[in-house]
Amino acid sequence: MASVHIKDLDITLGGNSILKSMNLDVQEGEFLVLLGPSGCGKSTLLHSIAGFYDVNDGQIIIGDKDVTWADPKDRDIGMVFQSYALYPTMNVERNMSFGLRVAGVDKAEIEKRVNRAADMLQLKELLKRRPSQLSGGQRQRVAIGRALVRDAKVFLFDEPLSNLDAKLRAELRRELKELHQNLSATMIYVTHDQVEAMTLADRIAVMRNGKIQQIDTPAVVYGKPTNVFVAGFLGSPSMNFIKGVLDVSGGRRTVRAGEFVLDVSAYPFLADAPSSQDVILGIRPEHIQIAHGGGVSSITGKIKLIEPMGAHQILWVDCQGQTLSIHTESATTYQTGATLELSVDATRASIFQGDGERRL
Ligand SMILES: Nc1ncnc2c1ncn2[C@@H]1O[C@H](COP(=O)(O)OP(=O)(O)OP(=O)(O)O)[C@@H](O)[C@H]1O
Ligand SMILES: [Mg+2]
């Protein structure tokens, strides 16, 4: 187990600056997820930690060792790639032990480690099979096993589940989480799947254009996103965004967007918010309540579209010039065209400055 510290890291590839003054501290035993859109630099960061790229500036420290210029093999890292690239002619056992055999580890020790990993990953029965005789999920587990036998200080995963179908993904996701609980190993895990990020991470680092936008627990990143980019990246359907103007008069604060007016007096502003400024109001679909039985409510809307999701349903509602998505239980039957009275819990909303770059 070891911590990982990235200090002012710059990486340039093919003349393009990919990572810019990146700072990141991963605690010993932490499960850190790097989340971000395609091309934002997640794999580049992971490969830099593994030692596959030359560093332009900055430092990489694993445990108490500066490994900025160390050879990949001297970094005590186990890595699982997106394409698991097993050796097709070797059986599972030999695939898993290959690295150890090359490193000259003695036979008894190799057997012990392979058996332990096979146990953890439920591969015991499959040790004599070749990759072509395995399912996608089993192959992926072999790839994880190959990293596990190395007794690494840090495990790096680059979208290890992205080739699998939804059901298998969910299964392996749970297994990975269990594995982390059992090993309490330091893990850095790249994904652009928000469900994986939310369910696996101790902390999530959301990246955009080679920079970390926010790093915090899943609950904070989801509940108090630092800007519109982070807010829009997590959650499905996405957070509702309304461009409006913040008015402060007396003790009352409102966000106004044409006809649409919401009282946000209860919103916990981070600092004093000046009146008459442009803002973006963000409301998660599950934080809009439907006021059954004619409760007092300031907003009314008309149902445009209904998406049944099984356990719940999404209503798309035309609301005084804004289209809002509402996450609601599936027991009530709604009709397209019906009018609803809505209430919004302003304490759970997000308000950003007009350019979307900062939470207010
Ligand atoms: N060898 C290279 N030379 C030049 N540019 C590169 C090289 N490798 C990657 N890039 C560029 O660096 C940026 C970041 O790439 P990276 O692979 O780290 O993204 P990513 O976040 O892992 O994306 P994805 O989710 O698609 O895997 C991209 O714009 C990519 O085109
Ligand atoms: Mg990648």
XYZ file of C-alpha atoms and ligand atoms in Angstrom, residues 42-44 82 158-159 190, ligand 2:
8
model
C -7.360 10.507 -17.923
C -5.293 7.810 -19.619
C -2.379 10.210 -19.989
C -9.070 -1.202 -21.286
C -7.970 2.254 -17.265
C -11.663 1.671 -18.065
C -10.287 5.766 -14.881
Mg -8.427 6.877 -22.064
